[in-house]
PDB file of C-alpha atoms in Angstrom:
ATOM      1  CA  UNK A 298      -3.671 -60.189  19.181  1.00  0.00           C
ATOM      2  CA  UNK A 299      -1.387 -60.658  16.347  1.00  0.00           C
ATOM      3  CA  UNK A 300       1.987 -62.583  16.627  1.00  0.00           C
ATOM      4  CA  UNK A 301       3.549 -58.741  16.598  1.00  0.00           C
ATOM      5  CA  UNK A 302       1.497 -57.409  19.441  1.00  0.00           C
ATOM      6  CA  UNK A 303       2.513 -60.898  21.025  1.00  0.00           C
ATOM      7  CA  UNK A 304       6.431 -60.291  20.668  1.00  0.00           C
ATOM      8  CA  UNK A 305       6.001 -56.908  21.812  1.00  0.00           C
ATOM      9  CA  UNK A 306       4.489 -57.833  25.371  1.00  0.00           C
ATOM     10  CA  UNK A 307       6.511 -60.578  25.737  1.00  0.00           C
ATOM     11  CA  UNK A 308       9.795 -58.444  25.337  1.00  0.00           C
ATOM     12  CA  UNK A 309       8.570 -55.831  28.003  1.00  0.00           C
ATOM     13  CA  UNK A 310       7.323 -58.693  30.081  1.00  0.00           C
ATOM     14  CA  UNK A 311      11.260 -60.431  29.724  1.00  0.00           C
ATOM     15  CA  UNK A 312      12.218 -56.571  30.170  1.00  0.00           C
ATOM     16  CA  UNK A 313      11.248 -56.289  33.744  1.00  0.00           C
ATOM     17  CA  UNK A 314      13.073 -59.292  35.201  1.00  0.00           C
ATOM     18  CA  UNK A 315      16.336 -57.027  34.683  1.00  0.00           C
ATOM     19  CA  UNK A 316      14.978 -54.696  37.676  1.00  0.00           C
ATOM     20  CA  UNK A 317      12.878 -57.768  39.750  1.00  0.00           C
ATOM     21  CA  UNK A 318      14.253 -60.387  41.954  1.00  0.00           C
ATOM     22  CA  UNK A 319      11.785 -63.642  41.564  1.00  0.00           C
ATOM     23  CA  UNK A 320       8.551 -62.946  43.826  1.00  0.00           C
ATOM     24  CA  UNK A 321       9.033 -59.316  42.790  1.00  0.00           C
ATOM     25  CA  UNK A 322       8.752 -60.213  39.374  1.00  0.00           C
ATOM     26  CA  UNK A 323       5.807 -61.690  39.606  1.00  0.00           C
ATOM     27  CA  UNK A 324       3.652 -59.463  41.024  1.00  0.00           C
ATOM     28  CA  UNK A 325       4.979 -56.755  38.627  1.00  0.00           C
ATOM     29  CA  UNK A 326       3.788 -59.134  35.892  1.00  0.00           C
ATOM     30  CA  UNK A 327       0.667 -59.393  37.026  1.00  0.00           C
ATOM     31  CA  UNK A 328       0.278 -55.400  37.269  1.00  0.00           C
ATOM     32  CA  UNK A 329       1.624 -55.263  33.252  1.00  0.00           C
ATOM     33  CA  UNK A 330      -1.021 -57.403  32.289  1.00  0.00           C
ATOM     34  CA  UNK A 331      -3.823 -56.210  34.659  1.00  0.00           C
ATOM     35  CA  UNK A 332      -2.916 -52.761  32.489  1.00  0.00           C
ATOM     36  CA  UNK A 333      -4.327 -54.348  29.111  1.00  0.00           C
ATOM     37  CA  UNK A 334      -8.223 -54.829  29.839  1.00  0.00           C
ATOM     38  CA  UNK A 335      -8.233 -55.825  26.418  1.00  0.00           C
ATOM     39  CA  UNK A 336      -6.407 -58.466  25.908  1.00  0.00           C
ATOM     40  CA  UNK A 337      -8.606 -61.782  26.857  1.00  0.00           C
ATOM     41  CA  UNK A 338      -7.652 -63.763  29.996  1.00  0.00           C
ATOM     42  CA  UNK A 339      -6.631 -66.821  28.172  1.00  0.00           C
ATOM     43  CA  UNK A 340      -4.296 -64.724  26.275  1.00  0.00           C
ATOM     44  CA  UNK A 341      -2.577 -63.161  29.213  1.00  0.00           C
ATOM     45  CA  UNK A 342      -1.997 -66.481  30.280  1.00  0.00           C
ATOM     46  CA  UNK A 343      -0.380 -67.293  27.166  1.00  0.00           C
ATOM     47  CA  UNK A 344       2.305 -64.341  27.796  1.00  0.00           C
ATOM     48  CA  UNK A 345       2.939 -64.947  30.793  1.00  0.00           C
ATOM     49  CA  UNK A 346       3.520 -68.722  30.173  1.00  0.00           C
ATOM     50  CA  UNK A 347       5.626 -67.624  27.177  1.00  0.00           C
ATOM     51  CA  UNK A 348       7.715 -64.778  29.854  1.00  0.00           C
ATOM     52  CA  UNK A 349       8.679 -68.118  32.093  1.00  0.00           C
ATOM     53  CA  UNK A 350       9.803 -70.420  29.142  1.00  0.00           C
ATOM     54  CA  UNK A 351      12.124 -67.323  28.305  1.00  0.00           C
ATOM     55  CA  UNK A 352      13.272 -66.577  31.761  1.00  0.00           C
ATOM     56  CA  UNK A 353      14.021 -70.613  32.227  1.00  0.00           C
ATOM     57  CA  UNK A 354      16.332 -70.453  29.212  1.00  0.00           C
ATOM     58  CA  UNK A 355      18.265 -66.957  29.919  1.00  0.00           C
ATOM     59  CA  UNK A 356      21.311 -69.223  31.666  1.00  0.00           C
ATOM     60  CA  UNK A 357      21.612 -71.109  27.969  1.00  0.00           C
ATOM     61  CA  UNK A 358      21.034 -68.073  25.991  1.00  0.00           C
ATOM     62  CA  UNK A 359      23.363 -66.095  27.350  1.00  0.00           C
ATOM     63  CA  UNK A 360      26.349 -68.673  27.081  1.00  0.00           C
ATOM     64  CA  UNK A 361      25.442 -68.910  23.513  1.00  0.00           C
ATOM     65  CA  UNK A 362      25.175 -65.118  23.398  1.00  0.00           C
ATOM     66  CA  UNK A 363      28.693 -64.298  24.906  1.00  0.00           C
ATOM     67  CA  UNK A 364      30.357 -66.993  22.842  1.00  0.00           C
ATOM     68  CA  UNK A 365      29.904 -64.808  19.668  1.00  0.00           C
ATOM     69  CA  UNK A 366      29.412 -61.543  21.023  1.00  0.00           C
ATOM     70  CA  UNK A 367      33.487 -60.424  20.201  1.00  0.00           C
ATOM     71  CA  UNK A 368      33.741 -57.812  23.123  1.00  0.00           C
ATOM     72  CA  UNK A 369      30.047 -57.901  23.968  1.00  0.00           C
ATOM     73  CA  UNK A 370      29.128 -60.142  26.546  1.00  0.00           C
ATOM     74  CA  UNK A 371      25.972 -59.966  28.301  1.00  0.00           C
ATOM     75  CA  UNK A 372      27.020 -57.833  31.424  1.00  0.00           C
ATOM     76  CA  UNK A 373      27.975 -55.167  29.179  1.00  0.00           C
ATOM     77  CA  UNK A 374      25.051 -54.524  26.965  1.00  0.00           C
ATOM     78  CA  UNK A 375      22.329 -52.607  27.145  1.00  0.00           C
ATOM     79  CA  UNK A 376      19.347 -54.026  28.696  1.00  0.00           C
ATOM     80  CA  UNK A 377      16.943 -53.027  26.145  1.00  0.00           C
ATOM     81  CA  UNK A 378      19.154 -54.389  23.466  1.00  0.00           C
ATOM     82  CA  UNK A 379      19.556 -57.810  24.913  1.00  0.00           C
ATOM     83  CA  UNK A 380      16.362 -58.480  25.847  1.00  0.00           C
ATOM     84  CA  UNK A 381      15.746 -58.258  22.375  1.00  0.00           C
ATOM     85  CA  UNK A 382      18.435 -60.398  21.518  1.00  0.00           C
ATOM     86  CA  UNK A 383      17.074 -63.166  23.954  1.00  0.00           C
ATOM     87  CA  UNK A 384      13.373 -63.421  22.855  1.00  0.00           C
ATOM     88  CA  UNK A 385      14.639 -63.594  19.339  1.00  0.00           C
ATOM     89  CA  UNK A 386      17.382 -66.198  20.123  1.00  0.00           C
ATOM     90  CA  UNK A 387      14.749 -67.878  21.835  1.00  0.00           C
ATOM     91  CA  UNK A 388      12.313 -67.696  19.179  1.00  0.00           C
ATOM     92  CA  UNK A 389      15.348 -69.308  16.612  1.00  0.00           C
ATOM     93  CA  UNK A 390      16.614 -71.857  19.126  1.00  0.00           C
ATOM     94  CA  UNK A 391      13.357 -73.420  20.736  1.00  0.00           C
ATOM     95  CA  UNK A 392      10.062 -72.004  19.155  1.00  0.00           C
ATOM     96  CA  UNK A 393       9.645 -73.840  16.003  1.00  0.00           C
ATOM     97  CA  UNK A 394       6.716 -71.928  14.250  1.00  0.00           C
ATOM     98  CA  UNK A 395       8.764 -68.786  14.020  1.00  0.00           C
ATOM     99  CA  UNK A 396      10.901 -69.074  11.001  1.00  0.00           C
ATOM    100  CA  UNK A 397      14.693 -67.521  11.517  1.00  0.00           C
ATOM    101  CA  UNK A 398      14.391 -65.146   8.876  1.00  0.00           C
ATOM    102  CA  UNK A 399      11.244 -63.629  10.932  1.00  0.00           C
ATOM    103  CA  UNK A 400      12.836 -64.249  14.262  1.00  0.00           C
ATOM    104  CA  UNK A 401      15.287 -61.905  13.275  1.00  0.00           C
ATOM    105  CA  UNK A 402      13.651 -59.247  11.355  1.00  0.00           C
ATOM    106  CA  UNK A 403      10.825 -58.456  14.175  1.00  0.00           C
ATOM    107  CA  UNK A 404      13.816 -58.437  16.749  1.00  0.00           C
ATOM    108  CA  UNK A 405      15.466 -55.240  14.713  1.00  0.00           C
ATOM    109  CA  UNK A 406      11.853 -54.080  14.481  1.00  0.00           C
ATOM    110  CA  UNK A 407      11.856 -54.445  18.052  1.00  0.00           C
ATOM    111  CA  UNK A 408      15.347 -52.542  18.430  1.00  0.00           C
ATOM    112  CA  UNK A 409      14.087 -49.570  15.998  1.00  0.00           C
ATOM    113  CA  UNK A 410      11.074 -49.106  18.371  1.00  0.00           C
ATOM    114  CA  UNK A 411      12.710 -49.768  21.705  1.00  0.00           C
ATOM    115  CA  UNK A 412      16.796 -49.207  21.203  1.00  0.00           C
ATOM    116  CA  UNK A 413      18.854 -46.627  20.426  1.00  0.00           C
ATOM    117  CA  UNK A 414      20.901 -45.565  17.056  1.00  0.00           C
ATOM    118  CA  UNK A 415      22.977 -48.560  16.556  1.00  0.00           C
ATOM    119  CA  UNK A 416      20.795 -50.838  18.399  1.00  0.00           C
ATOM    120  CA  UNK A 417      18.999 -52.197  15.104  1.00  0.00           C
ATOM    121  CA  UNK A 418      22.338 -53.005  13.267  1.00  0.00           C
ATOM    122  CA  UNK A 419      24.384 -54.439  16.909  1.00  0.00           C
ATOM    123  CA  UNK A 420      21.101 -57.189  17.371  1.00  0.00           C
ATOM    124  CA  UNK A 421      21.032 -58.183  13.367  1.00  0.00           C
ATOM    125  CA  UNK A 422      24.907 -58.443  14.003  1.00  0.00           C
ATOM    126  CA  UNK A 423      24.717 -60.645  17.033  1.00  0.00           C
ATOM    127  CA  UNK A 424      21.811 -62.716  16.134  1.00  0.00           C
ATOM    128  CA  UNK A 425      23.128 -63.030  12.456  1.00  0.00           C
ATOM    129  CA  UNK A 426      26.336 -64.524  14.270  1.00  0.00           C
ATOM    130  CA  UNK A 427      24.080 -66.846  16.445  1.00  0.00           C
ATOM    131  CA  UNK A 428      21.998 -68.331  13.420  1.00  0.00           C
ATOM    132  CA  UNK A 429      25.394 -69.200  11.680  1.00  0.00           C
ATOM    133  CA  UNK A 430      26.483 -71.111  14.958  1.00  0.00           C
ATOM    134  CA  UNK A 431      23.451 -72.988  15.192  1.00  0.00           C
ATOM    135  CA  UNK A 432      24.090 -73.952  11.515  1.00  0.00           C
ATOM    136  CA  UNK A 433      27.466 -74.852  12.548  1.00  0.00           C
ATOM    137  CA  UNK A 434      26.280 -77.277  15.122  1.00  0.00           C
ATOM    138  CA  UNK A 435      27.972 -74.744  17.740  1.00  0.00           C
TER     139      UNK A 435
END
C-alpha cells in the first residue's frame, strides 16, 4: 500500500467518526476494513491504529484550527473538508516522516478527489495559515 493509498483510508476511516458515537464507531471500522480483502491484516491494523492517534488529537486540532480559521471554525465547515484539514494538520503537527510541504499538497489532493469547488483552495488556505503558526511558536 503506498503512503497515498494510506492517507486515503485513513481520511475515510477519520470520516466516519462525524456520523458514529464511540462503540458505534468501532464496529463501523471494522466493516470499512473487512471491505478491503486486499489489504494484509497487519496493515489494517496499522490504519486503524493510525484512525485512533487522529481521533485522540481532534480536541487539540481543532483549537488550533479555529484560532486561524477567520470566520471558519470547525462547527461550520464542511465535514469532508475538515477531515481533510485534520489528518493533514496531524500529519504537520505530530507525524514526523511526512514533510509539511507533502502534508499539505496530498491534503488538496485529497480535497480535489473528495471536496467540492473551493474545497482545494479553502484547506491550502487554512493549513497554509496553520504551518505559519507553528513557525510562529503559536
Amino acid at each position: 500500500m503506498t503512503r497515498r493509498e494510506l492517507r486515503e483510508h485513513t481520511f475515510r476511516l477519520l470520516f466516519l467518526k462525524e456520523f458514529y458515537n464511540d462503540e458505534e464507531l468501532q464496529e463501523q471500522v471494522q466493516l470499512y476494513l473487512e471491505e478491503f480483502e486486499d489489504i494484509p491484516d497487519d496493515r489494517k491494523g496499522e490504519l486503524r491504529a493510525r484512525a485512533e492517534r487522529i481521533y485522540r488529537y481532534v480536541p487539540q486540532m481543532d483549537e488550533r484550527i479555529n484560532q486561524v480559521a477567520k470566520g471558519w471554525k470547525t462547527h461550520r465547515m464542511g465535514k469532508v473538508d475538515l477531515t481533510i484539514i485534520r489528518l493533514a494538520l496531524y500529519e504537520l503537527a505530530y507525524d514526523e516522516d511526512i514533510p509539511e510541504k507533502v502534508a499539505i499538497n496530498e491534503a488538496v489532493e485529497l480535497a480535489k478527489k473528495f471536496g467540492g469547488d473551493d474545497s482545494p483552495s479553502f484547506i491550502n488556505g487554512i493549513l497554509g495559515r496553520l504551518a505559519k503558526a507553528a513557525g510562529e511558536g503559536a
